[in-house]
Short mmCIF file of C-alpha atoms and ligand atoms in Angstrom, two decimals:
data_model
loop_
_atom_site.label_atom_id
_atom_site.label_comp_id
_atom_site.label_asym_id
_atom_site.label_seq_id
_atom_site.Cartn_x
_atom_site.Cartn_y
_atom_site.Cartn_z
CA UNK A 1 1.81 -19.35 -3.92
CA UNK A 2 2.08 -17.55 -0.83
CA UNK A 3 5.47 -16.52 0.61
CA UNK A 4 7.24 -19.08 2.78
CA UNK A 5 9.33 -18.78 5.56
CA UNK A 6 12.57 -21.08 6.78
CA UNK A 7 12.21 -22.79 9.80
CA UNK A 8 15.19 -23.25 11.91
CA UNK A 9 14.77 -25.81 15.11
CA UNK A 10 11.00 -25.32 15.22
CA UNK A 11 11.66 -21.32 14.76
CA UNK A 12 10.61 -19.10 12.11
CA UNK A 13 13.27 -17.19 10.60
CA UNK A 14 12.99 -13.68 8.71
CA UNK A 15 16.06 -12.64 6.98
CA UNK A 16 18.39 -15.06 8.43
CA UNK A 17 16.99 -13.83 12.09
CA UNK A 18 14.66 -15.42 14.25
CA UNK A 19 11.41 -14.26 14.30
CA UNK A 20 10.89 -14.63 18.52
CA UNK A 21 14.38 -13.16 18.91
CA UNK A 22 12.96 -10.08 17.00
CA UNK A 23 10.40 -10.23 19.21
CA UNK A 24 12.30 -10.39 22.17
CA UNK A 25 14.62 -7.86 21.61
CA UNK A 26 12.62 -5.00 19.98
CA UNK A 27 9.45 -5.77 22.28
CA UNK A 28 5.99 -6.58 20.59
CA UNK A 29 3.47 -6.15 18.51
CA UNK A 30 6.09 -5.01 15.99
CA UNK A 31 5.98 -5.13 11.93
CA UNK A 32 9.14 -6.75 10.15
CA UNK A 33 10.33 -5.70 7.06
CA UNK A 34 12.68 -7.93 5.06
CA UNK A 35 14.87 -5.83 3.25
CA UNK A 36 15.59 -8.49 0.14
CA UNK A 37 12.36 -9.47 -0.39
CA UNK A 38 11.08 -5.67 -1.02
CA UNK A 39 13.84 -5.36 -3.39
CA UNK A 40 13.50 -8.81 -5.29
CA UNK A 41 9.34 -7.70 -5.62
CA UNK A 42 10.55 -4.00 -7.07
CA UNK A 43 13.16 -5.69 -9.30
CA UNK A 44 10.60 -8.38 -10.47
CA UNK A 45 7.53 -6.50 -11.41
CA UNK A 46 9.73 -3.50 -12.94
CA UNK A 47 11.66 -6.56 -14.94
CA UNK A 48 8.28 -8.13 -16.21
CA UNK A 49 7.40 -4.63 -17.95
CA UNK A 50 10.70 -3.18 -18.95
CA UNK A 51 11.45 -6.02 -21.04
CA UNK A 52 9.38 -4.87 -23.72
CA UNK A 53 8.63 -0.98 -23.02
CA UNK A 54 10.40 2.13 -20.94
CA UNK A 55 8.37 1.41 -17.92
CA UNK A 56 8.24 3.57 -14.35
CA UNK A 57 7.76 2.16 -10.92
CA UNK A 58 5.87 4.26 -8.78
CA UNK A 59 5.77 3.22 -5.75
CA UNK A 60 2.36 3.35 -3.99
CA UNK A 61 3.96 4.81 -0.65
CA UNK A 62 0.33 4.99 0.72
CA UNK A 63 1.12 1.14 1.59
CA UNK A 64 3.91 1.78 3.88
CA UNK A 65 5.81 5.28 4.07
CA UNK A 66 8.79 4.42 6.56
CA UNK A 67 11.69 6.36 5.28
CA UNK A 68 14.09 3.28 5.32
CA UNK A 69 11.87 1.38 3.61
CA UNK A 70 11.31 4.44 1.10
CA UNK A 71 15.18 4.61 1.07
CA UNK A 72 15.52 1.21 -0.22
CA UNK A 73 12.68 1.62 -3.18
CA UNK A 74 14.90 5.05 -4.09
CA UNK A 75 17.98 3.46 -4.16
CA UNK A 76 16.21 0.35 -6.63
CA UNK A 77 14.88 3.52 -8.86
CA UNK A 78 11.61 3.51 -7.88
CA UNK A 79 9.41 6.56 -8.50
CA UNK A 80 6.60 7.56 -5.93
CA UNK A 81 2.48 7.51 -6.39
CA UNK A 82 1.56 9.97 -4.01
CA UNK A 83 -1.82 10.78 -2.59
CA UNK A 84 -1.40 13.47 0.06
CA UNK A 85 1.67 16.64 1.07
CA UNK A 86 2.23 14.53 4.25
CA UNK A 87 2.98 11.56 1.40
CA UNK A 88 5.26 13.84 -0.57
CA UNK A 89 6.92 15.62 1.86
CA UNK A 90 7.34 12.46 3.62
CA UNK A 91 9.04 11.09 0.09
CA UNK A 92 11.21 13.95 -0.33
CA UNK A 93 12.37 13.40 2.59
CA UNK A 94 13.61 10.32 1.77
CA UNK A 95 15.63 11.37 -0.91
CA UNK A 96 13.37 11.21 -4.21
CA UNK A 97 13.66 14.13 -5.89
CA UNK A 98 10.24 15.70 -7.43
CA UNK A 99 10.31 14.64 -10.64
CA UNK A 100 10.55 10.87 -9.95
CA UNK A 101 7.21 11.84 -7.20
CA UNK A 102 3.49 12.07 -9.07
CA UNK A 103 0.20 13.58 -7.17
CA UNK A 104 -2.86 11.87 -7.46
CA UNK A 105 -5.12 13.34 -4.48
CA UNK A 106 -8.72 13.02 -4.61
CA UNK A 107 -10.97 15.88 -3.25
CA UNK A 108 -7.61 18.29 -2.90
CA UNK A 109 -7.92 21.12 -1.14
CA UNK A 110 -6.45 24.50 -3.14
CA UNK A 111 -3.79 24.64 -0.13
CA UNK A 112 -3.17 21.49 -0.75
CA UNK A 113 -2.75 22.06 -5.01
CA UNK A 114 -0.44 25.39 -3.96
CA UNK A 115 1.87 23.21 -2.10
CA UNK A 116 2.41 20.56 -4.30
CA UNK A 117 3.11 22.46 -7.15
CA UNK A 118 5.39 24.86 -5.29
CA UNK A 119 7.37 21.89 -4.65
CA UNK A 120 7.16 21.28 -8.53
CA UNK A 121 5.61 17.51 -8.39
CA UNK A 122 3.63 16.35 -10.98
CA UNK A 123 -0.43 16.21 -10.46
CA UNK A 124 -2.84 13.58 -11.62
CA UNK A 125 -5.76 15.85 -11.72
CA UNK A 126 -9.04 13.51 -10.48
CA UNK A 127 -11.77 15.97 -11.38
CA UNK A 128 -12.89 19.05 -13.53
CA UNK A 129 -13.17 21.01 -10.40
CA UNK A 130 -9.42 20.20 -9.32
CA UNK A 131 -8.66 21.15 -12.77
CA UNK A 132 -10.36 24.63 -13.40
CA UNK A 133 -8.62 25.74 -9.28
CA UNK A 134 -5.04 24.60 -10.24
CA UNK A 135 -5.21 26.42 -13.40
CA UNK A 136 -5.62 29.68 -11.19
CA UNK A 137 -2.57 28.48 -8.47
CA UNK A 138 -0.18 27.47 -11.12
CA UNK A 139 -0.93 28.47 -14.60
CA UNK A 140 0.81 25.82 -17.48
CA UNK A 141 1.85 23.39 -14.47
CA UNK A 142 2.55 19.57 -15.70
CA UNK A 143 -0.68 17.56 -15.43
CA UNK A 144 -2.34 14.25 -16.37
CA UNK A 145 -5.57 12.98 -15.19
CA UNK A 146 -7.05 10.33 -14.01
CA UNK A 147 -10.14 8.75 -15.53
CA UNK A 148 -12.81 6.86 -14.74
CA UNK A 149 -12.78 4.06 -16.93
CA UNK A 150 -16.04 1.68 -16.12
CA UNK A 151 -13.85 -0.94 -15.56
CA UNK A 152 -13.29 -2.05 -11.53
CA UNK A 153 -11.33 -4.39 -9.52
CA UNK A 154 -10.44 -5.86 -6.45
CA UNK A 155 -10.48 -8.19 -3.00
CA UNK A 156 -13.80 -6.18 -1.71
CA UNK A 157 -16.53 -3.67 -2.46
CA UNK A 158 -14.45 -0.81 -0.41
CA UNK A 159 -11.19 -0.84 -2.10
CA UNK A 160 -12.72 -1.19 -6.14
CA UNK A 161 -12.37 2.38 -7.58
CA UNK A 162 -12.54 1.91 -11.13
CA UNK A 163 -16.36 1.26 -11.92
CA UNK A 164 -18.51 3.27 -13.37
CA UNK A 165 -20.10 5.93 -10.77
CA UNK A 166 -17.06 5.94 -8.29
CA UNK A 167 -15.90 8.93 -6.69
CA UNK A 168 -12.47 8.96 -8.48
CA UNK A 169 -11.72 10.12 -12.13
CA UNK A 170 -13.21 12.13 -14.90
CA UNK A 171 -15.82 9.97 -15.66
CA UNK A 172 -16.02 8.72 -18.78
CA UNK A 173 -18.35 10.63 -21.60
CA UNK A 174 -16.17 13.45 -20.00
CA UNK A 175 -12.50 12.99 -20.67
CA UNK A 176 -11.96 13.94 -23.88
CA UNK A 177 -13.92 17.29 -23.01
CA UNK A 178 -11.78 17.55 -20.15
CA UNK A 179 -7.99 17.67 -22.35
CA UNK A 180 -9.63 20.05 -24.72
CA UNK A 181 -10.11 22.33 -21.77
CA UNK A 182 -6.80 21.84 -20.42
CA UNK A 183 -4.97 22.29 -23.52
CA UNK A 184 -7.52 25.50 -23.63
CA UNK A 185 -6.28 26.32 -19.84
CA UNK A 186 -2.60 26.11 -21.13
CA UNK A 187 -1.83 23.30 -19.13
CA UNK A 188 1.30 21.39 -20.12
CA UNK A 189 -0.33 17.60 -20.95
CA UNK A 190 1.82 14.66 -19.70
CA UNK A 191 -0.64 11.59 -19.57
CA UNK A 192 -3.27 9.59 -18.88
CA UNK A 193 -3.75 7.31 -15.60
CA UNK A 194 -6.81 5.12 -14.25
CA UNK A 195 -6.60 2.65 -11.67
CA UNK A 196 -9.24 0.17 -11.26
CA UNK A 197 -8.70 -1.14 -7.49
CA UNK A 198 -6.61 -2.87 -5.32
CA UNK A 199 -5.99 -6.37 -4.41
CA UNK A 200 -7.89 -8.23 -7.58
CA UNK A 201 -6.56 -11.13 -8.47
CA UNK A 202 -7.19 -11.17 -12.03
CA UNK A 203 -5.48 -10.16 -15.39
CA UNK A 204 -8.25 -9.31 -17.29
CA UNK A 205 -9.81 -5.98 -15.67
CA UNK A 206 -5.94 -4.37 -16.38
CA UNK A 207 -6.61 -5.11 -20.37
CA UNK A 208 -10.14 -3.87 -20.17
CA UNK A 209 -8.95 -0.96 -18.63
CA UNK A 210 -6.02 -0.80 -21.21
CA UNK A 211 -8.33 -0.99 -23.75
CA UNK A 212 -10.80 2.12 -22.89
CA UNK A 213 -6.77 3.74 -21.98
CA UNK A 214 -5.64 3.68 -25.51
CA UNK A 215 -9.36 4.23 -27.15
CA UNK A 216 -9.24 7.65 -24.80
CA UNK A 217 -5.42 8.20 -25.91
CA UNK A 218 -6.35 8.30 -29.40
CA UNK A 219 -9.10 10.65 -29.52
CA UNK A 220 -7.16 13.01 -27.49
CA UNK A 221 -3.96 12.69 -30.20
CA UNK A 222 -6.74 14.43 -32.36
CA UNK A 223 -7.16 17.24 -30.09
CA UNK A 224 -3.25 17.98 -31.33
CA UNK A 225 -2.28 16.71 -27.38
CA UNK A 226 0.59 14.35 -27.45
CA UNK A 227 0.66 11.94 -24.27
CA UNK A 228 4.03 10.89 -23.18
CA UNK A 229 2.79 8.04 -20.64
CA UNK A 230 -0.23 5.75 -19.94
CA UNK A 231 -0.15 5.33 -15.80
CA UNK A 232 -2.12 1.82 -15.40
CA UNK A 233 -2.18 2.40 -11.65
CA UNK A 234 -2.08 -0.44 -8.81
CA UNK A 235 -3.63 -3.41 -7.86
CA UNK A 236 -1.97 -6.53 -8.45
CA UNK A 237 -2.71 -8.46 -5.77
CA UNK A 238 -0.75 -11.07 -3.89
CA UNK A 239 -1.68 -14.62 -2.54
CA UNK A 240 -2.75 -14.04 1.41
CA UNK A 241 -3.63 -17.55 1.25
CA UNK A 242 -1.63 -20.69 1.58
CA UNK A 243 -2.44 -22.54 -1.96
CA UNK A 244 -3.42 -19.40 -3.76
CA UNK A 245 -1.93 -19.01 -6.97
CA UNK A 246 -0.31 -15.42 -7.67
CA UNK A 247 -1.23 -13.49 -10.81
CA UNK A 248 1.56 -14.64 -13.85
CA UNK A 249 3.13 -10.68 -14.00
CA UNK A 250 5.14 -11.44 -17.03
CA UNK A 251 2.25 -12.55 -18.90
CA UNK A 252 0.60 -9.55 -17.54
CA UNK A 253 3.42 -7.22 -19.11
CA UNK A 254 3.37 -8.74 -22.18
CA UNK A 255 -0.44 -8.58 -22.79
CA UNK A 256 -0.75 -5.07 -21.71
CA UNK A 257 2.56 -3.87 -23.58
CA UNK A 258 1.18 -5.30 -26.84
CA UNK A 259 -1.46 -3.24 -26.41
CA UNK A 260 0.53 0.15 -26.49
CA UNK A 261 1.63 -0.11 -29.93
CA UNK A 262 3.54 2.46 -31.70
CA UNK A 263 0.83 4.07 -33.32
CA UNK A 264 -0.15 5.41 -30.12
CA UNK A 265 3.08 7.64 -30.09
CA UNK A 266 2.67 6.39 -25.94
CA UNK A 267 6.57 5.95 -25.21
CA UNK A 268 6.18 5.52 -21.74
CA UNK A 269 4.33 3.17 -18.95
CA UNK A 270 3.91 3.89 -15.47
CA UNK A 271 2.71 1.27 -12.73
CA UNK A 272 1.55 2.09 -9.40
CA UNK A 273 1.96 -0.91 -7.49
CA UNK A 274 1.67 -0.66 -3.39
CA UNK A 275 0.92 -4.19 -2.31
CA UNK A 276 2.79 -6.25 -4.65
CA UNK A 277 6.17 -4.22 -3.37
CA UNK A 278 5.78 -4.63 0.35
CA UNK A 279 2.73 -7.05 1.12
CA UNK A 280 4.79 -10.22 1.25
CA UNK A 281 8.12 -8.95 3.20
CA UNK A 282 6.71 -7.83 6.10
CA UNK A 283 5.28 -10.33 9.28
CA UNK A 284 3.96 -8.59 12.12
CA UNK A 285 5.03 -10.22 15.14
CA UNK A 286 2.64 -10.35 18.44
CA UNK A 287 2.75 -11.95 22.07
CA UNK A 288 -0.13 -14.04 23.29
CA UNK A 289 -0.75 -12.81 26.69
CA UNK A 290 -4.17 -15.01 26.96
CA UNK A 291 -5.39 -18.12 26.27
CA UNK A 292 -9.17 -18.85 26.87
CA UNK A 293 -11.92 -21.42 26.09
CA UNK A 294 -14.84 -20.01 25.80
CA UNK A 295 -16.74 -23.40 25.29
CA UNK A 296 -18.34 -22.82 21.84
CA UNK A 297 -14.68 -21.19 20.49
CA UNK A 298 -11.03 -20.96 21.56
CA UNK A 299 -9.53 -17.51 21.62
CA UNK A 300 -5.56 -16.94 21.37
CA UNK A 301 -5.45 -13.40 22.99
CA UNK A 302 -2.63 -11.04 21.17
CA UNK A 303 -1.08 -7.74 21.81
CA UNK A 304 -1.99 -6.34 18.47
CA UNK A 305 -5.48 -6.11 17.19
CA UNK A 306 -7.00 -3.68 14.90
CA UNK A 307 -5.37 -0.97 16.48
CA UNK A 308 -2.45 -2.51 15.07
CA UNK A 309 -4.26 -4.34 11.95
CA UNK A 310 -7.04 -3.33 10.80
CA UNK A 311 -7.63 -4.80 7.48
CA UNK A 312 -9.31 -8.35 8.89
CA UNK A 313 -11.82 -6.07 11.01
CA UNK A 314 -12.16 -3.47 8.26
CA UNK A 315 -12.46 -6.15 5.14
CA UNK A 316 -12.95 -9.39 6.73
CA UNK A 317 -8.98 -9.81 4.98
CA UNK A 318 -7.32 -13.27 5.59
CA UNK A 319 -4.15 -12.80 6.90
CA UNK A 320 -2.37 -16.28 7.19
CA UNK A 321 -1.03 -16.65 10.92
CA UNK A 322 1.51 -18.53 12.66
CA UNK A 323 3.13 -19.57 15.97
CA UNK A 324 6.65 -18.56 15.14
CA UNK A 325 8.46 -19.81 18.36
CA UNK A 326 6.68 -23.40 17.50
CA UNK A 327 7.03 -23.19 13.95
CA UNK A 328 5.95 -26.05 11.64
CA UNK A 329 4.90 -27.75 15.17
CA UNK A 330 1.40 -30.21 14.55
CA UNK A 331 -2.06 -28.19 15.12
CA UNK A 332 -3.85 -29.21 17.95
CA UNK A 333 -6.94 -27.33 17.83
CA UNK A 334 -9.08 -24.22 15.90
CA UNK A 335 -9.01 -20.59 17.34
CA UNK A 336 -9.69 -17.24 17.32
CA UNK A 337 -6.61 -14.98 16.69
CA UNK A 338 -7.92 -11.89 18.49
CA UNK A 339 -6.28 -8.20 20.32
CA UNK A 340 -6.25 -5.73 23.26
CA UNK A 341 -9.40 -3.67 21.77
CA UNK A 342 -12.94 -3.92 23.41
CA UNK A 343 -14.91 -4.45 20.98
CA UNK A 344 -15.65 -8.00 19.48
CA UNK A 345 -15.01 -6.98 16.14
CA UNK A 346 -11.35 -7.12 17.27
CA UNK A 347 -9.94 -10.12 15.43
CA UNK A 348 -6.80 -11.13 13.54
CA UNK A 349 -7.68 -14.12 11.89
CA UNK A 350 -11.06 -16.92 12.59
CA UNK A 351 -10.81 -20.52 13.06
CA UNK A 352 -7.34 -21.28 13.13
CA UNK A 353 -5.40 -24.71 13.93
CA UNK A 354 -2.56 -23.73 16.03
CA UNK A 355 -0.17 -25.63 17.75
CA UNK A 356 -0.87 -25.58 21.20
CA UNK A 357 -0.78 -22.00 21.36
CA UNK A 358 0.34 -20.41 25.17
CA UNK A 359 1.18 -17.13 27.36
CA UNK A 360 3.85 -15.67 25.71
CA UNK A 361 4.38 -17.47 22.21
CA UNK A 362 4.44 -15.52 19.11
CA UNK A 363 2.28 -15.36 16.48
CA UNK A 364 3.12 -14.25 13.32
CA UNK A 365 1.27 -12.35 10.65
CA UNK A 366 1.87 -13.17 7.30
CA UNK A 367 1.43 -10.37 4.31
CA UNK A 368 1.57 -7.53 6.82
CA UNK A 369 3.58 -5.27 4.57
CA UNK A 370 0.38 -3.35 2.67
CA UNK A 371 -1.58 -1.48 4.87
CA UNK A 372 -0.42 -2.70 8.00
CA UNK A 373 1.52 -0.04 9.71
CA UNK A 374 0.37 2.83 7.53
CA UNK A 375 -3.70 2.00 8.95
CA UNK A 376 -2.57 1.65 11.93
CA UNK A 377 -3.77 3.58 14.80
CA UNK A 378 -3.80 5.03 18.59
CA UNK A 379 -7.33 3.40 19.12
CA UNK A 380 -7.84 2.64 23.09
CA UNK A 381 -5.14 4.97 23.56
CA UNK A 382 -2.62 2.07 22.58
CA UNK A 383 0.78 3.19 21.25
CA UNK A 384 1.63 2.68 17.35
CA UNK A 385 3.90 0.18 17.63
CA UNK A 386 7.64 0.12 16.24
CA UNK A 387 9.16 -1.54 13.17
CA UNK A 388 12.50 -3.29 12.09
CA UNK A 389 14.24 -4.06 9.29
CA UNK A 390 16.03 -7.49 9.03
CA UNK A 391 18.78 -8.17 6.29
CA UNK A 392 21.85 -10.61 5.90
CA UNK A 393 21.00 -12.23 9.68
CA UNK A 394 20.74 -8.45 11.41
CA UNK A 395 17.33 -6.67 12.85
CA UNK A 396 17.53 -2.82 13.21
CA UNK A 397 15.15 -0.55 14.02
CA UNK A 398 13.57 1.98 12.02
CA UNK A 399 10.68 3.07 13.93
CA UNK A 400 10.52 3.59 18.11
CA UNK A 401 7.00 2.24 19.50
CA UNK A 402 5.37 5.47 20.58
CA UNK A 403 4.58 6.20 24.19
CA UNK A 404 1.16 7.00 26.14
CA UNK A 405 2.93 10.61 26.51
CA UNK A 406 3.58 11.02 22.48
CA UNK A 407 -0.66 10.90 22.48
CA UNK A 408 -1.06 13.62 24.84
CA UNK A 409 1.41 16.13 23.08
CA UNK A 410 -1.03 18.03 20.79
CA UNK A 411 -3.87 18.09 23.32
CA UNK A 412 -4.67 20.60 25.44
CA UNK A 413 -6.35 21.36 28.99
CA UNK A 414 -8.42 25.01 28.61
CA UNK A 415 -6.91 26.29 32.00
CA UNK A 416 -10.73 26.61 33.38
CA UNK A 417 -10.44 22.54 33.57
CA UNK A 418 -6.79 22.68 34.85
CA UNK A 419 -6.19 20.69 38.17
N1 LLP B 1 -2.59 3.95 -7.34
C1 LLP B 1 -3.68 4.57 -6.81
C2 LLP B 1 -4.19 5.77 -7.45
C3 LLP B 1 -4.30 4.03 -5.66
O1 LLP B 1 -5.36 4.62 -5.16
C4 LLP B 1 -3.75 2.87 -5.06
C5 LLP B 1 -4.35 2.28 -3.85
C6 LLP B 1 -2.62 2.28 -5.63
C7 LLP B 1 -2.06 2.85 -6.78
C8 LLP B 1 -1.95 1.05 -5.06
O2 LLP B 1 -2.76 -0.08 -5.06
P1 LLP B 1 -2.11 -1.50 -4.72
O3 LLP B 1 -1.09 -1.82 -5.78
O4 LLP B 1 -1.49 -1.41 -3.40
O5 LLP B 1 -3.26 -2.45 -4.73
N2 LLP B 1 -6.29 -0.24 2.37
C9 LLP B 1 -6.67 -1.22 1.37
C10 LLP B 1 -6.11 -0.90 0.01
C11 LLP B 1 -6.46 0.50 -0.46
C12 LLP B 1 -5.80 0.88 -1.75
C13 LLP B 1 -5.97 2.33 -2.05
N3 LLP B 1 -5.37 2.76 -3.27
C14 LLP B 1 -6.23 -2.61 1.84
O6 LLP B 1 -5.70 -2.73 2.94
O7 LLP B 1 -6.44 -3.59 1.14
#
């Protein structure tokens, strides 16, 4: 089922604190992270797997990279997925040193290979091309790769990346080609990842995948190349919707762990879950400032839209929403959740019932955790907006909303145009 919040005196609480306090004091729209929650979704999913093999957590940090919220993933023993330098820097920053950090980039630039293995972090290699240039900037380096394996997943057509044809991976009539070369190239041969999409909602493209996995794993055991870890990648999705069931993990980790039997000689598995680590703690929190009829539809007008959140205007996503000062109030009518951005694809959430929704209540986002902040941008010249951190009844902030003069800092007036 989808997360719940408490409700206090018709007021939605977040980590023993109010969500319209929140609002209050730290200003609006702002993303809040529950502290507990992120660590009870680490400690869950890396319990499901480690009950029955050594399992890694790497964090998908692509889903939300504030260093507190990195912080608290180190401290739980997380490891980092990482698909850019800004990503890795950004995680050594944070305290994770580089072996607990693995690469997987896709269309890296050789800069980009030179810097990531001068900071001595693993790389998922994605193509033959990657392969054959890092082999020239750091001869013997740690690799794995990541394979296409016909197998895809997800909530929509733009975030499946595991079927046949997609850009990502050594596809598949390739991969056993591809380790001989390696080994050939001297390279020193960790493992073997795929990952088939995000947000599915379904077990049974994570054992097809499995499946090809181990079929590839064995072939390349013949080519004398012992694998120490199968990476199964992301994508377990989370219920955005009220009733939705969630996917059984346990039963997940116990299908896909039977599959890596000892014959394999696999000893380790890595999982690369984003959203099932930091969808559900986070709300993001924003003001109505207007409230219009437009005959055929009612509109609830916020101060975040998809400058803010983008995933309903970029996927048509569901994002459950709330009033969070009238919390658990009766609906009165259906609405439009929309934002600040001119254009009308500028929408939180469709046909809504709302309680009686006015100038200045607060609505709250549900599942805003995932590629909420991290999409975010300075669209219509609108600020990124701040975050907080609530834990045992206390809010603190760990990001500052940016101001109009942050935006202007990199540009720059040729003096011809200067006033
Ligand atoms: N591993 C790799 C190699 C990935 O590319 C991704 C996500 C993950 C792990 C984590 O997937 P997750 O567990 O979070 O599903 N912006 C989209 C999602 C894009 C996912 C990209 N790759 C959204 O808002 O739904």
């Amino acid at each position: 089922m989808m997360r719940e919040f408490e409700s206090r005196d018709g007021q939605m609480m977040i980590g023993g604190v109010s969500a319209a306090s929140i609002a209050e004091e730290f200003g609006t729209p702002v993303y809040v992270t529950d502290e507990q929650r992120v660590r009870e979704n680490y400690r869950r999913i890396h319990g499901a797997f480690s009950r029955f093999m050594d399992t890694r957590i790497h964090y998908a940090c692509k889903a939300n990279t504030n260093l507190a919220i990195l912080r608290i993933l180190e401290q739980e023993g997380s490891g980092i997925d990482a698909v850019s330098i800004g990503e890795v820097r950004t995680c050594l920053k944070a305290g994770f040193t580089p072996d607990r950090i693995m690469y997987t980039g896709v269309n890296v630039s050789d800069r980009e290979l030179k810097e990531v293995s001068d900071l001595g972090v693993m790389i998922n290699l994605d193509s033959v091309s990657e392969m054959e240039r890092l082999a020239k900037i750091a001869p013997g380096y740690p690799v794995s790769f990541r394979i296409t394996p016909g197998v895809g997943s997800g909530h929509g057509a733009k975030v499946i990346t595991g079927n046949k044809g997609a850009k990502f991976g050594i596809p598949l009539d390739e991969v056993v080609g591809t380790y001989a070369r390696a080994k050939d190239l001297g390279f020193d041969i960790k493992g073997i990842h795929a990952h088939i999409g995000s947000g599915g909602q379904s077990a049974e493209p994570f054992s097809e995948m499995m499946e090809v996995l181990i079929g590839l794993a064995d072939e390349i055991a013949e080519l004398g190349i012992d694998l120490d870890f199968i990476d199964m990648g992301g994508g377990i999705g989370v219920p955005y919707r009220p009733q939705e069931e969630e996917m059984d993990v346990e039963e997940l980790a116990s299908v896909i762990t039977d599959m890596i039997t000892e014959e394999t000689g696999i000893g380790t598995l890595i999982l690369e879950p984003g959203r099932y680590i930091i969808c559900d703690s986070t709300v993001l929190l924003t003001r109505v400032n207007d409230v219009k009829d437009a005959g055929t539809k009612k509109y609830v007008g916020c101060d975040a839209g998809f400058n803010t959140l983008i995933r309903p205007a970029m996927y048509d996503s569901y994002h459950y929403v709330a009033l969070a000062n009238k919390f658990g109030k009766a609906c009165t009518a259906k609405y439009d959740v929309v934002g600040p951005i001119c254009e009308t694809g500028d929408y939180l959430a469709h046909d809504r019932v709302l309680p009686d929704p006015t100038e200045g209540d607060i609505v709250a986002v549900y599942n805003a955790g995932a590629y909420g902040f991290s999409m975010s941008s300075n669209y219509n010249s609108r600020p990124l907006c701040a975050e907080v951190l609530v834990n045992d009844g206390k809010a603190e902030l760990i990001r500052e909303a940016e101001t109009v003069e942050e935006q202007w800092r990199h540009q720059i007036i040729p003096e011809r145009l200067r006033k």
